[in-house]
Coordinates of C-alpha atoms in Angstrom, one line a residue:
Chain B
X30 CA 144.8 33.0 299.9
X31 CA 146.4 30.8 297.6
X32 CA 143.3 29.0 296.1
X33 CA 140.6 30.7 294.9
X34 CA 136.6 30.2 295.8
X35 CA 134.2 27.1 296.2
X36 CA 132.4 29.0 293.2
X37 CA 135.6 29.4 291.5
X38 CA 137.0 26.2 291.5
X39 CA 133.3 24.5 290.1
X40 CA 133.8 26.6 287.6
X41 CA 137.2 25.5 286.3
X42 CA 136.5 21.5 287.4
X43 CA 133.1 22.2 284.9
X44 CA 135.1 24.2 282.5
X45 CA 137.5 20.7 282.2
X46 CA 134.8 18.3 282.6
X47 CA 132.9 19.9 279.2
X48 CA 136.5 20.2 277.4
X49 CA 136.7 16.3 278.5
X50 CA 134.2 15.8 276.3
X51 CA 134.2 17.8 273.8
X52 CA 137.4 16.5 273.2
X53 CA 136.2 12.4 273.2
X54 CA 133.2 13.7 271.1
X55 CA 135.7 15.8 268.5
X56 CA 138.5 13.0 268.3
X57 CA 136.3 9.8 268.5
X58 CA 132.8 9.5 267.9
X59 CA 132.1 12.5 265.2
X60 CA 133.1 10.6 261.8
X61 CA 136.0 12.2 259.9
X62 CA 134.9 15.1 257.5
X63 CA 133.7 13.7 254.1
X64 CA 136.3 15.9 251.7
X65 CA 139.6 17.1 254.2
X66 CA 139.6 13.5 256.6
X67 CA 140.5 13.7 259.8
X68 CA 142.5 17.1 259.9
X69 CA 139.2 18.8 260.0
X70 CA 139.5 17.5 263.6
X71 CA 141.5 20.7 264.4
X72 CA 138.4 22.6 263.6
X73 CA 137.2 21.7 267.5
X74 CA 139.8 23.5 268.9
X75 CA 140.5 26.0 266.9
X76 CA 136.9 27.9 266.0
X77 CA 135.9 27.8 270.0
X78 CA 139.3 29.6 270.5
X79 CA 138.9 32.4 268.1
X80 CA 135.5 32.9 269.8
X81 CA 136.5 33.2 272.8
X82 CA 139.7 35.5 272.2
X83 CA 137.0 38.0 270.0
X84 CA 134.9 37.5 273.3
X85 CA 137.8 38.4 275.6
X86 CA 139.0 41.5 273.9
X87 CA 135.4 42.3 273.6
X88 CA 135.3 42.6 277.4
X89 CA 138.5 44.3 277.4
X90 CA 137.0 47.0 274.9
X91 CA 134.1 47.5 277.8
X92 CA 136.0 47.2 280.9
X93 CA 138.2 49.9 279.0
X94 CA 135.6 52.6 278.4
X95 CA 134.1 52.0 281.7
X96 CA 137.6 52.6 283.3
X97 CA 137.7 55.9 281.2
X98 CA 134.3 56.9 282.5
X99 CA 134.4 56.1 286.2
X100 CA 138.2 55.6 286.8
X101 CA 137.7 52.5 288.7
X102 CA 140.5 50.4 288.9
X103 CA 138.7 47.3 289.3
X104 CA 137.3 47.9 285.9
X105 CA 141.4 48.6 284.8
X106 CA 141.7 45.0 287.0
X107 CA 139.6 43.2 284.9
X108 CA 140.8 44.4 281.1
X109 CA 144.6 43.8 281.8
X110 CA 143.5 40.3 282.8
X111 CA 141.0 39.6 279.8
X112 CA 143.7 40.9 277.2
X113 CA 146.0 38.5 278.9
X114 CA 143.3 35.6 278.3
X115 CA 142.5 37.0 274.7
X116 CA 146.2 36.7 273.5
X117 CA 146.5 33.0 274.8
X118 CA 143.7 32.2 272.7
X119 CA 144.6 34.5 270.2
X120 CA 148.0 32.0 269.9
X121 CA 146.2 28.9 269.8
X122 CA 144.3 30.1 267.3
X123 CA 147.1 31.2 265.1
X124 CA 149.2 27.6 266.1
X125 CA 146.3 25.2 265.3
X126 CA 145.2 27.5 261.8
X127 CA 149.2 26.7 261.0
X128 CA 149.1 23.5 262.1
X129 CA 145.6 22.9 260.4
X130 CA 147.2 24.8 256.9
X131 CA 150.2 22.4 256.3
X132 CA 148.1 19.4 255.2
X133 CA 145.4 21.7 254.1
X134 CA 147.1 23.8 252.0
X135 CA 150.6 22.7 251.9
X136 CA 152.3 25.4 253.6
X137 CA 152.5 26.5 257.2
X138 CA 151.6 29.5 256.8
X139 CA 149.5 31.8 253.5
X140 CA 148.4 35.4 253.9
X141 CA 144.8 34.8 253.4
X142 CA 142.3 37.3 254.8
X143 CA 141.7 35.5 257.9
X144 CA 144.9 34.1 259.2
X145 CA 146.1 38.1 258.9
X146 CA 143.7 39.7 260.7
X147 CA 144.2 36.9 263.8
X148 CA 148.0 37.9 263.3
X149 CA 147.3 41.9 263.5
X150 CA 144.8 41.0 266.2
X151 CA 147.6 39.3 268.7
X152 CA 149.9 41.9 267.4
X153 CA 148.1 44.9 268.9
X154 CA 146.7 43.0 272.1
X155 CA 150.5 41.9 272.7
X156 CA 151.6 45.4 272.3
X157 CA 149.4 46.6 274.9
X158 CA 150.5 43.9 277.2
X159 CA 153.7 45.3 276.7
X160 CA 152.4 49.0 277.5
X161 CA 151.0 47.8 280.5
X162 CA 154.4 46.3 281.4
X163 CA 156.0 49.1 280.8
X164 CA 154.1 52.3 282.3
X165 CA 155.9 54.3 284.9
X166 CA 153.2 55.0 286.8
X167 CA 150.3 52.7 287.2
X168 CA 147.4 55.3 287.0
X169 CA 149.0 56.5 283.9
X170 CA 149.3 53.0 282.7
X171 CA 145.4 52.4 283.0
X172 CA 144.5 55.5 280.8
X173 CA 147.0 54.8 278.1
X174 CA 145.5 51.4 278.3
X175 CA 142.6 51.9 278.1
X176 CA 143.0 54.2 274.7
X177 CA 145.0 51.9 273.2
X178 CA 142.5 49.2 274.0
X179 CA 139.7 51.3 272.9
X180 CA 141.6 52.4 269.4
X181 CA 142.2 48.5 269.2
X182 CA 138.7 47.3 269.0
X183 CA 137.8 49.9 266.8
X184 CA 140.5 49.1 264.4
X185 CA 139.2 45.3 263.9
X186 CA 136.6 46.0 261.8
X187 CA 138.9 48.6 259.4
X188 CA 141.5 46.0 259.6
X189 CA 138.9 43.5 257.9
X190 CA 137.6 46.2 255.3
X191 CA 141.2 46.2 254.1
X192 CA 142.4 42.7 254.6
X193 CA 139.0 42.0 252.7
X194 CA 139.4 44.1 249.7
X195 CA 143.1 42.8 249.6
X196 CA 142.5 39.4 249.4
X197 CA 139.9 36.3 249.9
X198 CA 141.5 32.9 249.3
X199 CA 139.8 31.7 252.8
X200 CA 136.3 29.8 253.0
X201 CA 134.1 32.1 254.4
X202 CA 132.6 31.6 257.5
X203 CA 130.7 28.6 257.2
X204 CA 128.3 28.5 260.8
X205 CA 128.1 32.2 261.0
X206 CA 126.7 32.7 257.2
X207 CA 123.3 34.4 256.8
X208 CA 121.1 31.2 255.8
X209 CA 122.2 28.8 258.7
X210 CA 125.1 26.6 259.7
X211 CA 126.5 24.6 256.7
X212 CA 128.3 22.3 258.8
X213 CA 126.6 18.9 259.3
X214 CA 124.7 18.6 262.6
X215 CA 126.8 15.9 264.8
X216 CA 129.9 18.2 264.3
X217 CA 127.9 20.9 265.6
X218 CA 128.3 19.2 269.5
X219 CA 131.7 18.9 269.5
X220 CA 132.0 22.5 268.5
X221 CA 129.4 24.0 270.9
X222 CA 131.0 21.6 273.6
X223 CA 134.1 22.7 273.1
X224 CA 132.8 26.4 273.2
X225 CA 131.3 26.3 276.2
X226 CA 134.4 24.9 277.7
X227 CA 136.4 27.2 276.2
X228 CA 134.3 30.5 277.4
X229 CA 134.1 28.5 281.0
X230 CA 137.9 28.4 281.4
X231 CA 138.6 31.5 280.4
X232 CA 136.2 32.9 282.9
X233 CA 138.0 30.9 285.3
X234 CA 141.1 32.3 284.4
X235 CA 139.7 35.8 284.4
X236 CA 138.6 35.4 287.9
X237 CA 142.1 34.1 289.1
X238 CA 143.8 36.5 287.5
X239 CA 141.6 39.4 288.5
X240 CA 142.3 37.8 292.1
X241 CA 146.0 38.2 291.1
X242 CA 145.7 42.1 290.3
X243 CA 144.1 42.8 293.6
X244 CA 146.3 41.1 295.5
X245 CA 149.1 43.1 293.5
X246 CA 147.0 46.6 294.3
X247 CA 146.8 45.7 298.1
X248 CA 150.7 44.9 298.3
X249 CA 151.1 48.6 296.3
X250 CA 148.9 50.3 298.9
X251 CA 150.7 48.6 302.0
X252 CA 153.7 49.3 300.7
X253 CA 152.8 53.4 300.1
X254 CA 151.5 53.6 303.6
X255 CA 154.3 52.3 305.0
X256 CA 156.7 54.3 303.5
X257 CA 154.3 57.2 304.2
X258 CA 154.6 56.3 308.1
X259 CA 158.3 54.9 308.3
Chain A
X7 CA 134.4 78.7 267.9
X8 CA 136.1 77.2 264.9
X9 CA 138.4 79.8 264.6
X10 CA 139.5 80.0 267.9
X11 CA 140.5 76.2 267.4
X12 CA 142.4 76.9 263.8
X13 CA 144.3 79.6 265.6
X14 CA 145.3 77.9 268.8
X15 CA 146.2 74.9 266.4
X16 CA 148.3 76.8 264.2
X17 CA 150.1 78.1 267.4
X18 CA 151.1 75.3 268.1
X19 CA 152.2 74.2 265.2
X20 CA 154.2 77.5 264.5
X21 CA 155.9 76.9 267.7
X22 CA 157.2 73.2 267.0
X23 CA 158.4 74.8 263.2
X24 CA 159.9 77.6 264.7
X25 CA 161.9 75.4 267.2
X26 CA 162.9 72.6 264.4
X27 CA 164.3 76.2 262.0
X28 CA 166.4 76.5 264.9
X29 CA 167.6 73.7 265.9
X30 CA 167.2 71.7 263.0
X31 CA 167.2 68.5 264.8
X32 CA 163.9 66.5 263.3
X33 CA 163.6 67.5 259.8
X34 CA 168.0 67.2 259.1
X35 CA 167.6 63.8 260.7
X36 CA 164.7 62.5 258.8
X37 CA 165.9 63.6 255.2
X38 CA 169.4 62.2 255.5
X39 CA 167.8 58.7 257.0
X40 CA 165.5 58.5 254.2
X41 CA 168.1 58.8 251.5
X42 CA 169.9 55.8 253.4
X43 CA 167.1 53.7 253.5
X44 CA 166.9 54.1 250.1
X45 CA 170.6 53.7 249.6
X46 CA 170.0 50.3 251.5
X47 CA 167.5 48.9 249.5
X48 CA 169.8 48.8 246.6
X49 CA 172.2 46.3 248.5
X50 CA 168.8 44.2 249.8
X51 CA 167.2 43.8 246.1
X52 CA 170.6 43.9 243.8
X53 CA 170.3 45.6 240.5
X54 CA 167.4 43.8 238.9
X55 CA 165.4 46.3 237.5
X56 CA 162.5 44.2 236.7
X57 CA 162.0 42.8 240.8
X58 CA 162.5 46.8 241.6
X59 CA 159.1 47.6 239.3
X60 CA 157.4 44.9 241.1
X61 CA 158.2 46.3 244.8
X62 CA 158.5 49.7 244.3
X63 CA 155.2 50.4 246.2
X64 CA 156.3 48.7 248.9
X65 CA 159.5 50.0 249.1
X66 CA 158.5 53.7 248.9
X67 CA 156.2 53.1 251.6
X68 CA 158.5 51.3 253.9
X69 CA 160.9 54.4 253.6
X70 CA 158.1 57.2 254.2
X71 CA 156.6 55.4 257.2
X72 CA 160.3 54.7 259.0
X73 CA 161.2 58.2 257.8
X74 CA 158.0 59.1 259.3
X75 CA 158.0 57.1 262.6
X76 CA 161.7 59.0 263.2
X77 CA 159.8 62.0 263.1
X78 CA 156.8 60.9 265.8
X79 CA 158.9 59.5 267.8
X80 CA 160.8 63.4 268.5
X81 CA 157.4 65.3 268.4
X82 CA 156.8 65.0 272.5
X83 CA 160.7 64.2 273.3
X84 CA 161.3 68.5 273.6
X85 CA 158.5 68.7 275.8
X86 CA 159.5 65.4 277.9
X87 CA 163.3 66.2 278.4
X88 CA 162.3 70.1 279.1
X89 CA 159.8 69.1 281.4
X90 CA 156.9 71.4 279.9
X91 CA 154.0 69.0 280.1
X92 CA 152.8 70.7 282.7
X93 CA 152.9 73.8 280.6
X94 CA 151.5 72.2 277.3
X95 CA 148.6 71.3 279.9
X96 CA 148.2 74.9 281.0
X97 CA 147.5 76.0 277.7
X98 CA 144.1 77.4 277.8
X99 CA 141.7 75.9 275.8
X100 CA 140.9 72.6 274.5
X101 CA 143.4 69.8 274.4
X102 CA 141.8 69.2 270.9
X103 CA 144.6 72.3 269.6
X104 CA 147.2 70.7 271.4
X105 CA 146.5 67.1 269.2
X106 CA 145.8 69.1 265.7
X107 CA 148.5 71.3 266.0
X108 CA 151.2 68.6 267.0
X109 CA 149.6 66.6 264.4
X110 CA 149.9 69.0 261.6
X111 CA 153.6 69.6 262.6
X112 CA 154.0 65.7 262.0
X113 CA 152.3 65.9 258.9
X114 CA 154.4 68.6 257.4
X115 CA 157.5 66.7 258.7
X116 CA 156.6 64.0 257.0
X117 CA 155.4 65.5 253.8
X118 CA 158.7 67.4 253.1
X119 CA 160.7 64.0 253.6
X120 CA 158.4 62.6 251.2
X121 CA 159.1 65.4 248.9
X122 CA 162.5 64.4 248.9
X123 CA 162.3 60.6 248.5
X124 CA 159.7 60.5 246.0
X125 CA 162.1 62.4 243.2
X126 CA 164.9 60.6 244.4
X127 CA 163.5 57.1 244.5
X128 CA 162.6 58.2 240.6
X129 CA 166.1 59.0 239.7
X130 CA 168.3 56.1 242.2
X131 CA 165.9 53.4 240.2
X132 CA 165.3 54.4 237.0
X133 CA 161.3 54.9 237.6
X134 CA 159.4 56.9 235.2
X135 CA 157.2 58.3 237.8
X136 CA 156.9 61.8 236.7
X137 CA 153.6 62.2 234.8
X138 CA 152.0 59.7 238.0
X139 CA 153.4 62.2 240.7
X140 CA 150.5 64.6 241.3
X141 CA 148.4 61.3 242.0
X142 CA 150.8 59.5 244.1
X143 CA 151.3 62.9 246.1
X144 CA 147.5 62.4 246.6
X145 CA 148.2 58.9 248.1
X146 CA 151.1 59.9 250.1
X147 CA 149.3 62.8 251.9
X148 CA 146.3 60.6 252.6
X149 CA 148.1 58.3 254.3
X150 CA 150.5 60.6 256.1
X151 CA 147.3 61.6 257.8
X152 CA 145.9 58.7 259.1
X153 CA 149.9 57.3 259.9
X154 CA 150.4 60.4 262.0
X155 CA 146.9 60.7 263.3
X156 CA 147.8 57.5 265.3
X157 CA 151.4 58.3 265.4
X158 CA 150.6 61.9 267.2
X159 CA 148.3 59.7 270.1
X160 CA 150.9 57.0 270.3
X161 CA 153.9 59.6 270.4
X162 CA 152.5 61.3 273.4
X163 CA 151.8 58.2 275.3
X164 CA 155.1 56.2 274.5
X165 CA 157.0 59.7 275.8
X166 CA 156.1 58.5 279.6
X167 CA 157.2 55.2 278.8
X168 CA 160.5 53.2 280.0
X169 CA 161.9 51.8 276.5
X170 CA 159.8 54.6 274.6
X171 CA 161.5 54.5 271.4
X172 CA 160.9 50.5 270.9
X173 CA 157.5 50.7 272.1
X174 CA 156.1 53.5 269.5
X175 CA 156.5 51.3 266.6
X176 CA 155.3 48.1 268.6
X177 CA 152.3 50.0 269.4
X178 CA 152.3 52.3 265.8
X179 CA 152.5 49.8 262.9
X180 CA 149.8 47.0 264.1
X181 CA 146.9 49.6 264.5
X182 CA 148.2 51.7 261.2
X183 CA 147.7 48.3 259.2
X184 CA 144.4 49.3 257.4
X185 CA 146.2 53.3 256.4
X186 CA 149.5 51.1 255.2
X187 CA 147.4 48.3 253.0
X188 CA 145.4 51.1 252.0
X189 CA 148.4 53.2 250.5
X190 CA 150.7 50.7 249.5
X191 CA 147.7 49.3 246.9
X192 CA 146.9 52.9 245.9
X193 CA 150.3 53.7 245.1
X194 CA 150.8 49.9 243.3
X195 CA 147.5 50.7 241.4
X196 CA 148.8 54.1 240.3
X197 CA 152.4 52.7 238.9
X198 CA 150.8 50.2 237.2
X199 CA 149.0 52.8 235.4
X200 CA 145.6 50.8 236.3
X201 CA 142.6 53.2 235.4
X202 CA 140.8 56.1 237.7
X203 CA 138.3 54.0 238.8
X204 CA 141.0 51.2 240.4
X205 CA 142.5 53.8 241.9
X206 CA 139.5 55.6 243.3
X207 CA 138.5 52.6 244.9
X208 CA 141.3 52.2 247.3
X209 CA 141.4 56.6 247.4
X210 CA 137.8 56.2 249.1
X211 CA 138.8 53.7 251.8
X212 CA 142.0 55.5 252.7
X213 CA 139.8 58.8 252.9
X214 CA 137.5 57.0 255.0
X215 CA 140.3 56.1 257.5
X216 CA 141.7 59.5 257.7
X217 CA 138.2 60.8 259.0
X218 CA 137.2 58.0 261.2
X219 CA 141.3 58.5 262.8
X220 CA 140.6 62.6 262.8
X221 CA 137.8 62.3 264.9
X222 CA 138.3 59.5 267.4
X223 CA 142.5 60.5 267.9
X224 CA 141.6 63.8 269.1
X225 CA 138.9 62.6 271.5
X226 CA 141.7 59.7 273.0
X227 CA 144.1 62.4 273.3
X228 CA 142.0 64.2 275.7
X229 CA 142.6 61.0 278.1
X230 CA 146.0 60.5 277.3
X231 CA 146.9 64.4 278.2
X232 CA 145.8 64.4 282.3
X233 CA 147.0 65.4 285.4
Chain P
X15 CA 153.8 12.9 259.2
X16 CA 149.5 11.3 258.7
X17 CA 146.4 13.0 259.4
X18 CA 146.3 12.0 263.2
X19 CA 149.9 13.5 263.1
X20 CA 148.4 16.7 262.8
X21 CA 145.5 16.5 264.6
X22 CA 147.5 15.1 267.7
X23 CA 150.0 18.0 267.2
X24 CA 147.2 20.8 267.5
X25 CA 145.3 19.4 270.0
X26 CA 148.4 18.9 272.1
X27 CA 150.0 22.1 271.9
X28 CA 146.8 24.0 272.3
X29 CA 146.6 21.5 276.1
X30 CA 150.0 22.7 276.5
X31 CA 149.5 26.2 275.9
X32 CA 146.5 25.9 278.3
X33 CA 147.7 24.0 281.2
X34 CA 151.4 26.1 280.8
X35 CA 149.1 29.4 281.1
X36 CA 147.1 28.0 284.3
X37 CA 150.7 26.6 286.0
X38 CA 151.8 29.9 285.4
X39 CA 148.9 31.7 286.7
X40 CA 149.4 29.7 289.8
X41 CA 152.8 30.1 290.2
X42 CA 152.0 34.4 290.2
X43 CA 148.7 33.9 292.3
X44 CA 151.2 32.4 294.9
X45 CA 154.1 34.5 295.0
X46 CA 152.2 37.8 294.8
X47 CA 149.8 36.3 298.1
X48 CA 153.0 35.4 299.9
X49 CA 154.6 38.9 299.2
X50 CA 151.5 40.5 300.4
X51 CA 151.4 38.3 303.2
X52 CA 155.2 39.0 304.4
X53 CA 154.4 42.5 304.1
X54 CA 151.9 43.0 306.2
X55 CA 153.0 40.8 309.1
X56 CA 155.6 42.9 309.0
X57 CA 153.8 46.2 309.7
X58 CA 151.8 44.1 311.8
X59 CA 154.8 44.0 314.4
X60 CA 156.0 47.2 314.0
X61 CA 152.6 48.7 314.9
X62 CA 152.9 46.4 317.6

């Protein structure tokens, strides 16, 4: 009970092994970036992780109208879990762009398009962590969930129409501009690497912690039907 | 069909007026907090006049959308410590009249404590905002809308929550971002007496929120109003 | 603090963010099957 699967565990041995590796390519054999040194380094970490969180809430976006549609908890099970994932990367994200900013820029922190909208993002998927912690009743707690979730997603992309308009200091996304990846090639492994172990563990956690929500249902039901019979 | 919608929303929104003329609990709360949060600000910035002009949007803002949030966070509290969910629910109908009238209730709340704190923020720091108001009542009202679209769906959740009156603006102020950047740039383009077209700009995108809010709000609420 | 100072700073805290989220996944994975696991050997013997 207390480990999870055969199939689980290869999962989050492969999820380390690439992260192994992305992390020897990343730090020693990819030459430091021509114009910002060896800080670019952070780059590995911290583009994968922003992935992956948008991934991650993604899922939770799904998993939320599916929940709404055909009020199956397991589909409740799985969004709680990916918005828990989605917030840790959400907060490496956030710690490494600081970290990455001081010798960058000079300051720990700047309001620049980007680094806002990650904050708002964390700030609404750690609010409804919070909602979930704090329903009354657990059904209810799904649905408000899930609309909160729901009215989440949909406010990323009005969040970046207004961030946008407010302000552009940050580089614009360099691989995901229309005409091809800008970045040279041999910094693309690390990257993709890293991504895939990234998008590996977090799958791995999803799965664990999907595991832990069941187990938490089953204790809930045992415990009703016994108080029903005692 | 339409009608039948307009008159069960103004229903209910005669009902929540009528019970805040008696009672008077909202509306006399809400006007006296946003005449101290303006009182405050004074001891926060010091008398500089000239740091004043350069914050003012952001300070009338801040003290409409806490004025505003006092409101929300009342709107289902009546129907929570009366226990007449079940009877909001019974309504017949859609839930749709519930959401628009409770909404337009809001909206009115928070209008008339704007009324109040847009004069008085004029006089307490020496603005000359007087030929600007008709356009900064524009701003105000556009994004009262889409703040208490949101506000009216949150406010009914948070009411079943434990710690309901932390949670509202937890849950309120991250997703009302794009409405709050959206006014506060409006109301700074207007008192810096930038041009129509400047103005218009950030008038279309706040318009564009309120819609997008008006229809998908009223279509959560549905979900968030069961059992 | 150099270059590396930074780069050793980010990649550490994000492998201590990580590893902290995994021991602590663990850690709730555990407790919650033991509860679970008390409780029902418990109705176990009183059915019994």
């Amino acid at each position: 009970m207390g480990r999870g699967s055969l199939a689980t565990r290869v999962l989050g041995g492969t999820a380390g092994l690439l992260l192994a590796a992305g992390l020897y390519l990343g730090l020693v054999v990819v030459p430091p970036d021509a114009v910002q040194g060896d800080v670019q380094r952070i780059m590995y970490v911290h583009v994968p992780s922003i992935v992956t969180a948008y991934i991650a809430f993604f899922v939770v976006f799904c998993t939320s109208i599916l929940y709404l549609w055909k009020r199956d908890l397991r589909f409740d099970a799985v969004a709680v879990s990916s918005a828990e994932i989605g917030v840790v990367f959400t907060g490496i994200t956030l710690a490494t762009g600081m970290i990455w900013g001081k010798p960058t820029w000079g300051v720990w922190w700047t309001w620049d398009a980007r680094l806002t909208l990650t904050a708002i993002l964390f700030t609404i998927y750690v609010g409804y962590l919070m909602l979930r912690a704090f329903a009354e009743e657990p059904l209810a707690g799904a649905r408000y969930g899930a609309v909160l979730a729901i009215l989440g997603f949909l406010d990323i992309p009005l969040n970046h129409l207004a961030v946008y308009w407010w302000r552009t200091l940050h580089q614009p996304s360099s691989i995901l501009r229309p005409g091809g990846p800008s970045v040279a090639s041999d910094m693309l492994l690390p990257l993709a690497m890293n991504f895939a172990g990234l998008v590996l563990l977090s799958t791995y956690f999803l799965v664990e912690r999907v595991r832990l929500e069941r187990l938490r249902h089953r204790t809930a039901e045992v415990r009703l039907t016994r108080g029903r019979r005692g | 069909m339409v009608a039948e919608l307009l008159r069960r929303t103004w229903a209910m929104t005669w009902k929540d007026v009528t019970v805040e003329l008696r009672a008077r609990e909202r509306i006399n709360a809400m006007l006296f907090f946003a005449a101290l949060v303006l009182f405050i600000f004074n001891f926060a910035l010091g008398p500089d006049r000239e740091t004043l002009r350069e914050v003012a949007p952001g300070l009338l803002w801040l003290a409409f959308l806490f004025t505003g949030m006092l409101g929300l966070g009342r709107s289902f509290q009546a129907e929570r410590e009366n226990e007449c969910f079940e009877e909001l629910l019974l309504t017949p109908g859609d839930r749709e009249s519930i959401f628009f009238g409770k909404l337009a209730g809001n909206i009115l709340f928070m209008v008339t404590a704007e009324a109040l704190i847009l004069p008085l923020f004029g006089i307490l720091y020496n603005l000359d905002i007087w030929g600007l108001l008709p356009s900064l009542a524009l701003v105000a009202f556009l994004g009262t809308v889409g703040f208490s679209a949101i506000g009216t769906l949150l406010a009914a959740m948070t009411a079943h929550l434990r710690a309901r009156e932390v949670m509202l603006p937890l849950l309120l102020f991250p997703l009302t971002v794009p409405v709050i950047l959206g006014s506060v740039r409006a109301t700074e383009a207007i008192l810096a007496g930038g041009g129509l077209s400047e103005v218009s700009h950030w008038l279309k995108l706040l318009g564009g929120f309120d819609v997008i809010f008006l229809v998908v709000c009223p279509l959560a609420f549905e979900f968030v109003l069961e059992e | 603090m150099g270059n590396w100072g930074f780069v050793g700073l980010a990649y550490g805290l994000a492998l201590v963010v990580l590893v902290g989220y995994l021991v602590f996944l663990k850690g709730r994975l555990r407790g919650a099957g033991e509860e679970l696991a008390a409780l029902e050997q418990e109705s176990g013997r009183r059915t019994r």
